[in-house]
Amino acid sequence: MFTFLFRRILTIFLTLVALATLTFFLMRIVPGGPFDSDKALPPEIKANVEEKFRLNLPVWQQYTEYMWGLAKLDFGPSYKYIGRTVNDIIGESLGVSIELGIYALIVALGIGLPLGIASAYKQNTWLDFSSMFLAVSGVSAPSYLVAALLIYIFCIRLDWLPPALWEDWRSAILPAVTLGIRPASLIARLTRASLLESIRADYIRTARAKGLAETVVVLKHALRNSLIPVLTLLGPLTAYVITGSFVVEYIFAIPGMGKHFINAVTNRDYPLIMGVTMVYGFLLVFCNLAVDVLYARVDPRIRLG
Amino acid sequence: MKFICLVLSFILLACSGRKDTLRFNLVSESLELDWNRVSESSSVILIDNVMEGLTSYADSLHSQSSGLLRPSPALAASWSISDGGKTYTFHLRENAEWSDGVKLRAQHFVDSWERLLSPKLRAETAYQLFDVFGAEEYNSGKISDFSKVGVKAIDDFTLEVKLKMPAPYFLHLLTTVNTFPIRKDLIEKYGSQWTKLDHYVTLGAYNIVDWSPGEKFELKANPKYYGNSPAINRVQLKIVQEPATALALFQSGELDILPRELPAAYRDYWSKLSGFHTGPKLSVSYLAFNVRRAPFNKKENRQIFARAIARDELAGFHGGAYVPLRSWIPPGLIAHNDLLGIIEMPDISLPFRSLRLRYSASDAWNLTFQTIQKRLRKNGTQLQLEPRDWRDYQSFLSRLAEKKSIRQEDIPNILHLGWVADFPDPHTFMNVFTSFSESNTTGWKSEKYDRLIHEAVSTENEARRIALYDEAQRILLEEEAVIVPLFYGNHQALIHERVKAGGLNALDRWYFKNLRLNY
């Protein structure tokens, strides 16, 4: 277990260093710099500004300075939000993204699990077909389409919910549903498949032979085992709902971190691009590690070594 | 059903209590609170309402009939101009007070201008004051003694400014946020932290009472404001970037004013709303020839190309955001003259085989130039389009301006460019094509043109200025045909009927103290 963890943490470290290096140089290959704007700046003013942010140094020197800062968890100053550091900006917005992610996960589990169980329980009935149709649509529909449909129905037609902003619990409903629909569909399909598999297992036949009620057989005996794959899916899904929310945050004007991901690139705000990328990268590798460890915990057949 | 009624009544309750609050959409969230440095429009809107300068625009919303913006007294109660337009003496209001109780003094302006111009601050906005005597030299480090720069506090309430030459637009420049007074004592005390809300000291009609980064600003009327207290007590500036989302919030009554480009896809819907406002914006979109190389080194070739552009069929791609314009000075400024400029003859045949046109890509502009391309092909010319990402294009343009690392054959024959007024005076447009302008990408130079522009900016007689600008425009557009203006920009905004407002300010400035709420 400890060798496993050690090896994985080392890989994570190397992955993050590679990610930082790649992003750093990719950013600088993209044409256009952070201080190119529509009014031509007098050359001396531009030189002054670039000197202030050390953009006049050779790229390799900028790189070593940046990586040294990164080692100290200092992402540096933002070029666009003058007077604020990237650490400040991420600190303000990451919490909102995580909060939205948690709501989306609740939606995903709340819709996905019952839907999957119902379809497996009533396999090949209209209930099964219609839930699986919903699930496939949920996986395929892009979030901007889902968002537009939800806003149209619940805000413009019915006038029940606010169409955007992050103010009270009502404003969290639509973005959470938009973000949660895809994971919900994945959970529904996985639950159905794995539940169907367990239902055909020998120990379920035994349970039925004992004369237990069908609901007890499915919910108590079959479901428990079939949840293992679903549980392991939660790791990547958690990473997805936190890091994958930038379109949703943009559409619903939510002050989360995803918005910065898009804006920082158009602004060529190098330190902010780096900061957001590194936080996302860390979350992804960390969630994957958590899954591997969790996997070994819930399934005794797996040994880490 | 009962549940739904309950929910609905909650929603109704939540909606009341907003009677004295204006909810305004801020498009961008890169907000800079240090007004010496502010350059981006969302920050300008915020600063214009929490701070003030020597002059301002009295009506936030100009009346369509007069069309012209005039600077009016703000922190300067009055002023006099002497020495042939080169010396300005401002008399400050004696009852203006900062939010921490300190009285406004002339020295606060001197401190601000010294800071704005100091090479140490490295503000990209420093050029705003380059008309002041010695300012440019101080900024570039050629002189290090600020007392040699033409701004001086004569006493606590009198400020004297000397210019290097007369600038009829100077009072307009003083409405810009970068020139507003500052509190040097607080900046020295708190360093870069002085813009943190706890330390932020202002003197405008509103104070910032709350800031949720990325979400909103809350403003409340400033009880210490020297003028009348504003009719609207509270203002919420809500940050919403996506145009369709902002429109949905306007429809559901969560936003009162959308001061912005609206989603083109829903034009049929919003252009018919009673709250839809439109008016000229002081900006022009134009094509600039590269006169360094054939074929556009010959003015005959430029003139004939200019005839081939059919503006009316192109304007449709922009959802009303642009209006055809043949001359260079747009409506809303003195010296706008729509009789100038080369007259279109879209079916004219052209003597060129192949030309290159570079522009900053977007859906509407792609369609615009593809249409020109199609028409030119019919007339025998292959137009190669070179769409570029905005930043990439800007970096190309700044390399072009600095004349570095750029080969002659890398400069396309035609560039699509835009110009937005710094201040509402023709000089901001006409100065672009002088031989010493950083923004003149064409390579064209004319002593005669330079002389006309210099003369026009040095006289105060408006009729004389108009005549000089007419002559300069005739050279620029007809005789030499250096550029082909395409459109002038049009402001679009949605304003809820509960807000009492007139037209739109041509510079897109918003002063909430001049607005009212009907209910």
Short mmCIF file of N, CA and C in Angstrom, two decimals, chain A residues 31-46 48-49 51-52 80-84 88 92 151 156 159-160 162-167 170 250-253 255 259-260 263 266-268, chain B residues 4 8 11 18 29-32 37 119 122-124 126-127 130 139-140 211 213-216 238-242 245 248-249 251-252 254 389-392 394-395 398 401-402 419-422 438-439:
data_model
loop_
_atom_site.label_atom_id
_atom_site.label_comp_id
_atom_site.label_asym_id
_atom_site.label_seq_id
_atom_site.Cartn_x
_atom_site.Cartn_y
_atom_site.Cartn_z
N PRO A 31 0.34 33.37 -30.73
CA PRO A 31 0.67 34.76 -31.08
C PRO A 31 -0.15 35.77 -30.29
N GLY A 32 0.41 36.96 -30.11
CA GLY A 32 -0.31 38.01 -29.38
C GLY A 32 0.07 37.95 -27.92
N GLY A 33 0.46 39.10 -27.34
CA GLY A 33 0.87 39.12 -25.95
C GLY A 33 -0.17 39.83 -25.09
N PRO A 34 -0.01 39.78 -23.76
CA PRO A 34 -1.00 40.36 -22.86
C PRO A 34 -1.16 41.86 -23.00
N PHE A 35 -0.13 42.55 -23.50
CA PHE A 35 -0.26 44.01 -23.54
C PHE A 35 -0.41 44.56 -24.95
N ASP A 36 -0.81 43.69 -25.87
CA ASP A 36 -1.18 44.18 -27.20
C ASP A 36 -2.63 44.58 -27.13
N SER A 37 -2.92 45.87 -27.33
CA SER A 37 -4.32 46.26 -27.25
C SER A 37 -4.65 47.16 -28.42
N ASP A 38 -5.91 47.62 -28.47
CA ASP A 38 -6.34 48.26 -29.71
C ASP A 38 -5.78 49.66 -29.91
N LYS A 39 -5.35 50.31 -28.83
CA LYS A 39 -4.67 51.58 -29.04
C LYS A 39 -3.17 51.30 -28.98
N ALA A 40 -2.46 51.67 -30.03
CA ALA A 40 -1.03 51.42 -30.03
C ALA A 40 -0.40 52.21 -28.89
N LEU A 41 0.27 51.51 -27.96
CA LEU A 41 0.92 52.21 -26.85
C LEU A 41 2.23 52.80 -27.35
N PRO A 42 2.57 53.98 -26.83
CA PRO A 42 3.89 54.50 -27.15
C PRO A 42 4.93 53.47 -26.72
N PRO A 43 5.96 53.24 -27.52
CA PRO A 43 6.92 52.16 -27.25
C PRO A 43 7.50 52.20 -25.84
N GLU A 44 7.77 53.44 -25.34
CA GLU A 44 8.41 53.49 -24.02
C GLU A 44 7.45 53.03 -22.92
N ILE A 45 6.14 53.32 -23.10
CA ILE A 45 5.16 52.87 -22.11
C ILE A 45 5.06 51.36 -22.15
N LYS A 46 5.01 50.80 -23.37
CA LYS A 46 4.90 49.35 -23.49
C LYS A 46 6.12 48.67 -22.87
N ASN A 48 7.99 49.79 -20.52
CA ASN A 48 7.86 49.94 -19.08
C ASN A 48 6.97 48.86 -18.49
N VAL A 49 5.80 48.66 -19.12
CA VAL A 49 4.84 47.69 -18.61
C VAL A 49 5.43 46.28 -18.69
N GLU A 51 8.50 45.43 -18.67
CA GLU A 51 9.58 45.27 -17.71
C GLU A 51 9.02 44.97 -16.33
N LYS A 52 7.91 45.65 -16.01
CA LYS A 52 7.30 45.47 -14.71
C LYS A 52 6.91 44.00 -14.48
N LYS A 80 -4.00 41.01 -15.76
CA LYS A 80 -5.22 41.71 -16.17
C LYS A 80 -5.92 42.32 -14.96
N TYR A 81 -5.95 41.59 -13.86
CA TYR A 81 -6.59 42.09 -12.65
C TYR A 81 -5.48 42.73 -11.82
N ILE A 82 -5.10 43.94 -12.21
CA ILE A 82 -3.90 44.53 -11.63
C ILE A 82 -4.10 44.73 -10.13
N GLY A 83 -3.05 44.42 -9.36
CA GLY A 83 -3.13 44.59 -7.92
C GLY A 83 -3.65 43.35 -7.22
N ARG A 84 -4.05 42.31 -7.99
CA ARG A 84 -4.48 41.08 -7.34
C ARG A 84 -3.58 39.94 -7.81
N ASP A 88 -5.04 35.02 -4.98
CA ASP A 88 -6.27 35.69 -4.53
C ASP A 88 -7.45 35.26 -5.40
N GLU A 92 -10.75 33.17 -4.27
CA GLU A 92 -12.12 33.69 -4.26
C GLU A 92 -13.08 32.79 -5.02
N ILE A 151 -33.33 27.33 -19.34
CA ILE A 151 -33.64 28.75 -19.14
C ILE A 151 -34.95 29.08 -19.84
N ILE A 156 -38.28 31.69 -18.84
CA ILE A 156 -39.02 32.54 -19.77
C ILE A 156 -40.46 32.09 -19.90
N ASP A 159 -41.46 31.15 -15.71
CA ASP A 159 -41.08 32.22 -14.79
C ASP A 159 -40.98 31.74 -13.33
N TRP A 160 -40.39 30.55 -13.15
CA TRP A 160 -40.24 30.02 -11.79
C TRP A 160 -38.88 30.33 -11.18
N PRO A 162 -34.77 32.18 -11.52
CA PRO A 162 -33.97 33.22 -12.19
C PRO A 162 -33.09 32.59 -13.27
N PRO A 163 -32.89 33.28 -14.38
CA PRO A 163 -32.13 32.70 -15.48
C PRO A 163 -30.63 32.65 -15.26
N ALA A 164 -30.12 33.38 -14.30
CA ALA A 164 -28.66 33.36 -14.08
C ALA A 164 -28.35 34.01 -12.74
N LEU A 165 -27.08 34.24 -12.48
CA LEU A 165 -26.51 34.85 -11.26
C LEU A 165 -26.42 33.83 -10.13
N TRP A 166 -25.70 34.20 -9.10
CA TRP A 166 -25.39 33.28 -8.00
C TRP A 166 -25.80 33.98 -6.73
N GLU A 167 -27.12 33.98 -6.44
CA GLU A 167 -27.57 34.80 -5.33
C GLU A 167 -28.21 34.00 -4.20
N ARG A 170 -32.37 29.43 -5.16
CA ARG A 170 -33.11 29.22 -6.40
C ARG A 170 -32.21 29.38 -7.61
N TYR A 250 -20.00 30.26 -17.30
CA TYR A 250 -20.07 31.38 -18.24
C TYR A 250 -21.53 31.72 -18.56
N ILE A 251 -22.32 30.68 -18.90
CA ILE A 251 -23.71 30.94 -19.29
C ILE A 251 -24.52 31.50 -18.13
N PHE A 252 -24.33 30.96 -16.93
CA PHE A 252 -25.15 31.39 -15.80
C PHE A 252 -24.50 32.52 -15.00
N ALA A 253 -23.42 33.09 -15.51
CA ALA A 253 -22.74 34.21 -14.85
C ALA A 253 -22.43 33.89 -13.39
N PRO A 255 -19.72 33.29 -10.36
CA PRO A 255 -18.35 33.75 -10.09
C PRO A 255 -17.40 32.63 -9.73
N LYS A 259 -14.83 30.43 -15.37
CA LYS A 259 -14.87 31.62 -16.20
C LYS A 259 -13.48 32.17 -16.47
N HIS A 260 -12.63 32.10 -15.41
CA HIS A 260 -11.27 32.62 -15.56
C HIS A 260 -10.49 31.83 -16.59
N ASN A 263 -11.49 33.40 -19.92
CA ASN A 263 -11.06 34.79 -20.05
C ASN A 263 -9.55 34.93 -20.04
N THR A 266 -8.13 34.35 -23.51
CA THR A 266 -8.33 35.45 -24.46
C THR A 266 -7.51 36.68 -24.05
N ASN A 267 -7.33 36.88 -22.74
CA ASN A 267 -6.54 38.03 -22.29
C ASN A 267 -5.04 37.78 -22.34
N ARG A 268 -4.63 36.56 -22.61
CA ARG A 268 -3.22 36.16 -22.52
C ARG A 268 -2.66 36.52 -21.14
N ILE B 4 -46.82 25.48 -5.75
CA ILE B 4 -46.39 26.43 -6.78
C ILE B 4 -46.77 27.85 -6.38
N LEU B 8 -44.36 30.94 -5.91
CA LEU B 8 -44.55 32.18 -6.65
C LEU B 8 -44.62 33.39 -5.72
N ILE B 11 -41.29 34.37 -4.68
CA ILE B 11 -40.57 35.08 -5.74
C ILE B 11 -41.02 36.54 -5.76
N ARG B 18 -36.78 46.29 -4.11
CA ARG B 18 -35.77 46.71 -5.08
C ARG B 18 -36.14 48.06 -5.66
N GLU B 29 -15.17 41.63 -16.18
CA GLU B 29 -14.91 41.64 -14.76
C GLU B 29 -13.45 41.90 -14.44
N SER B 30 -12.65 42.26 -15.44
CA SER B 30 -11.29 42.60 -15.07
C SER B 30 -11.31 44.03 -14.55
N LEU B 31 -11.55 44.18 -13.27
CA LEU B 31 -11.81 45.51 -12.74
C LEU B 31 -10.62 46.06 -11.99
N GLU B 32 -10.24 47.22 -12.42
CA GLU B 32 -9.11 47.92 -11.85
C GLU B 32 -9.69 49.11 -11.10
N ARG B 37 -4.83 54.24 -13.51
CA ARG B 37 -4.46 53.18 -14.43
C ARG B 37 -5.60 52.61 -15.25
N PRO B 119 7.45 57.74 -14.57
CA PRO B 119 7.91 56.54 -15.27
C PRO B 119 7.84 55.32 -14.36
N ARG B 122 4.50 53.28 -14.56
CA ARG B 122 4.37 52.51 -15.79
C ARG B 122 2.92 52.35 -16.19
N ALA B 123 2.17 53.44 -16.13
CA ALA B 123 0.76 53.37 -16.49
C ALA B 123 0.64 53.49 -18.01
N GLU B 124 -0.15 52.57 -18.60
CA GLU B 124 -0.32 52.66 -20.04
C GLU B 124 -1.28 53.79 -20.42
N ALA B 126 -0.82 56.92 -19.36
CA ALA B 126 -0.12 58.19 -19.15
C ALA B 126 -0.30 59.16 -20.32
N TYR B 127 -0.48 58.63 -21.54
CA TYR B 127 -0.55 59.50 -22.71
C TYR B 127 -1.72 60.48 -22.65
N PHE B 130 -0.42 63.99 -22.26
CA PHE B 130 0.75 64.40 -23.01
C PHE B 130 0.62 65.80 -23.63
N ASN B 139 7.45 61.68 -18.45
CA ASN B 139 7.06 60.27 -18.51
C ASN B 139 8.18 59.41 -19.10
N SER B 140 8.90 59.96 -20.09
CA SER B 140 9.93 59.14 -20.72
C SER B 140 11.27 59.28 -20.00
N TRP B 211 -18.27 44.41 -2.48
CA TRP B 211 -17.72 43.87 -3.72
C TRP B 211 -17.61 42.37 -3.58
N PRO B 213 -16.11 39.56 -5.75
CA PRO B 213 -15.34 39.41 -6.97
C PRO B 213 -16.03 38.48 -7.97
N GLY B 214 -16.05 38.91 -9.20
CA GLY B 214 -16.64 38.08 -10.25
C GLY B 214 -18.15 38.11 -10.26
N GLU B 215 -18.76 38.78 -9.28
CA GLU B 215 -20.21 38.71 -9.16
C GLU B 215 -20.85 40.09 -9.25
N LYS B 216 -20.56 40.95 -8.28
CA LYS B 216 -21.18 42.27 -8.34
C LYS B 216 -20.52 43.31 -7.44
N LYS B 238 -23.90 44.30 -11.82
CA LYS B 238 -23.80 42.83 -11.85
C LYS B 238 -22.99 42.39 -13.06
N ILE B 239 -22.02 41.51 -12.79
CA ILE B 239 -21.12 41.09 -13.86
C ILE B 239 -21.74 39.90 -14.60
N VAL B 240 -22.12 40.13 -15.84
CA VAL B 240 -22.64 39.07 -16.70
C VAL B 240 -21.99 39.26 -18.06
N GLN B 241 -21.24 38.25 -18.49
CA GLN B 241 -20.50 38.40 -19.75
C GLN B 241 -21.31 37.97 -20.95
N GLU B 242 -21.96 36.81 -20.85
CA GLU B 242 -22.62 36.20 -21.98
C GLU B 242 -23.85 37.04 -22.38
N THR B 245 -27.39 35.53 -21.83
CA THR B 245 -27.75 35.45 -20.41
C THR B 245 -28.22 36.81 -19.92
N ALA B 248 -31.68 37.42 -21.07
CA ALA B 248 -32.66 36.66 -20.29
C ALA B 248 -32.90 37.33 -18.94
N LEU B 249 -31.84 37.86 -18.33
CA LEU B 249 -31.98 38.54 -17.03
C LEU B 249 -32.77 39.84 -17.19
N GLN B 251 -35.11 40.29 -19.48
CA GLN B 251 -36.50 39.88 -19.70
C GLN B 251 -37.18 39.51 -18.40
N SER B 252 -36.42 38.85 -17.50
CA SER B 252 -37.07 38.40 -16.27
C SER B 252 -37.03 39.51 -15.21
N GLU B 254 -34.41 41.08 -13.83
CA GLU B 254 -33.30 41.07 -12.87
C GLU B 254 -32.26 42.13 -13.18
N ASP B 389 -6.76 36.06 -35.02
CA ASP B 389 -7.22 36.21 -33.65
C ASP B 389 -6.91 37.64 -33.19
N TRP B 390 -7.79 38.22 -32.35
CA TRP B 390 -7.68 39.63 -32.00
C TRP B 390 -6.30 40.00 -31.44
N ARG B 391 -5.84 39.21 -30.44
CA ARG B 391 -4.54 39.52 -29.82
C ARG B 391 -3.41 39.42 -30.82
N ASP B 392 -3.50 38.37 -31.65
CA ASP B 392 -2.48 38.14 -32.66
C ASP B 392 -2.40 39.36 -33.58
N GLN B 394 -3.44 42.45 -32.94
CA GLN B 394 -2.92 43.62 -32.23
C GLN B 394 -1.41 43.57 -32.13
N SER B 395 -0.88 42.36 -31.93
CA SER B 395 0.57 42.27 -31.78
C SER B 395 1.24 42.55 -33.12
N SER B 398 1.20 46.32 -33.46
CA SER B 398 2.16 47.07 -32.66
C SER B 398 3.57 46.87 -33.19
N ALA B 401 3.79 49.32 -35.92
CA ALA B 401 3.96 50.69 -35.44
C ALA B 401 5.39 50.93 -34.99
N GLU B 402 6.00 49.90 -34.39
CA GLU B 402 7.37 50.07 -33.91
C GLU B 402 8.39 49.80 -35.01
N TRP B 419 -11.19 52.89 -35.15
CA TRP B 419 -10.70 53.94 -34.27
C TRP B 419 -11.83 54.39 -33.38
N VAL B 420 -11.57 54.44 -32.06
CA VAL B 420 -12.57 54.90 -31.10
C VAL B 420 -12.06 56.22 -30.52
N ALA B 421 -12.94 57.22 -30.44
CA ALA B 421 -12.53 58.54 -29.97
C ALA B 421 -12.03 58.48 -28.53
N ASP B 422 -10.92 59.18 -28.25
CA ASP B 422 -10.48 59.37 -26.87
C ASP B 422 -11.28 60.48 -26.22
N GLU B 438 1.47 57.17 -34.03
CA GLU B 438 1.79 55.76 -33.83
C GLU B 438 0.77 54.87 -34.51
N SER B 439 -0.43 55.41 -34.74
CA SER B 439 -1.52 54.58 -35.22
C SER B 439 -1.67 54.63 -36.74
#
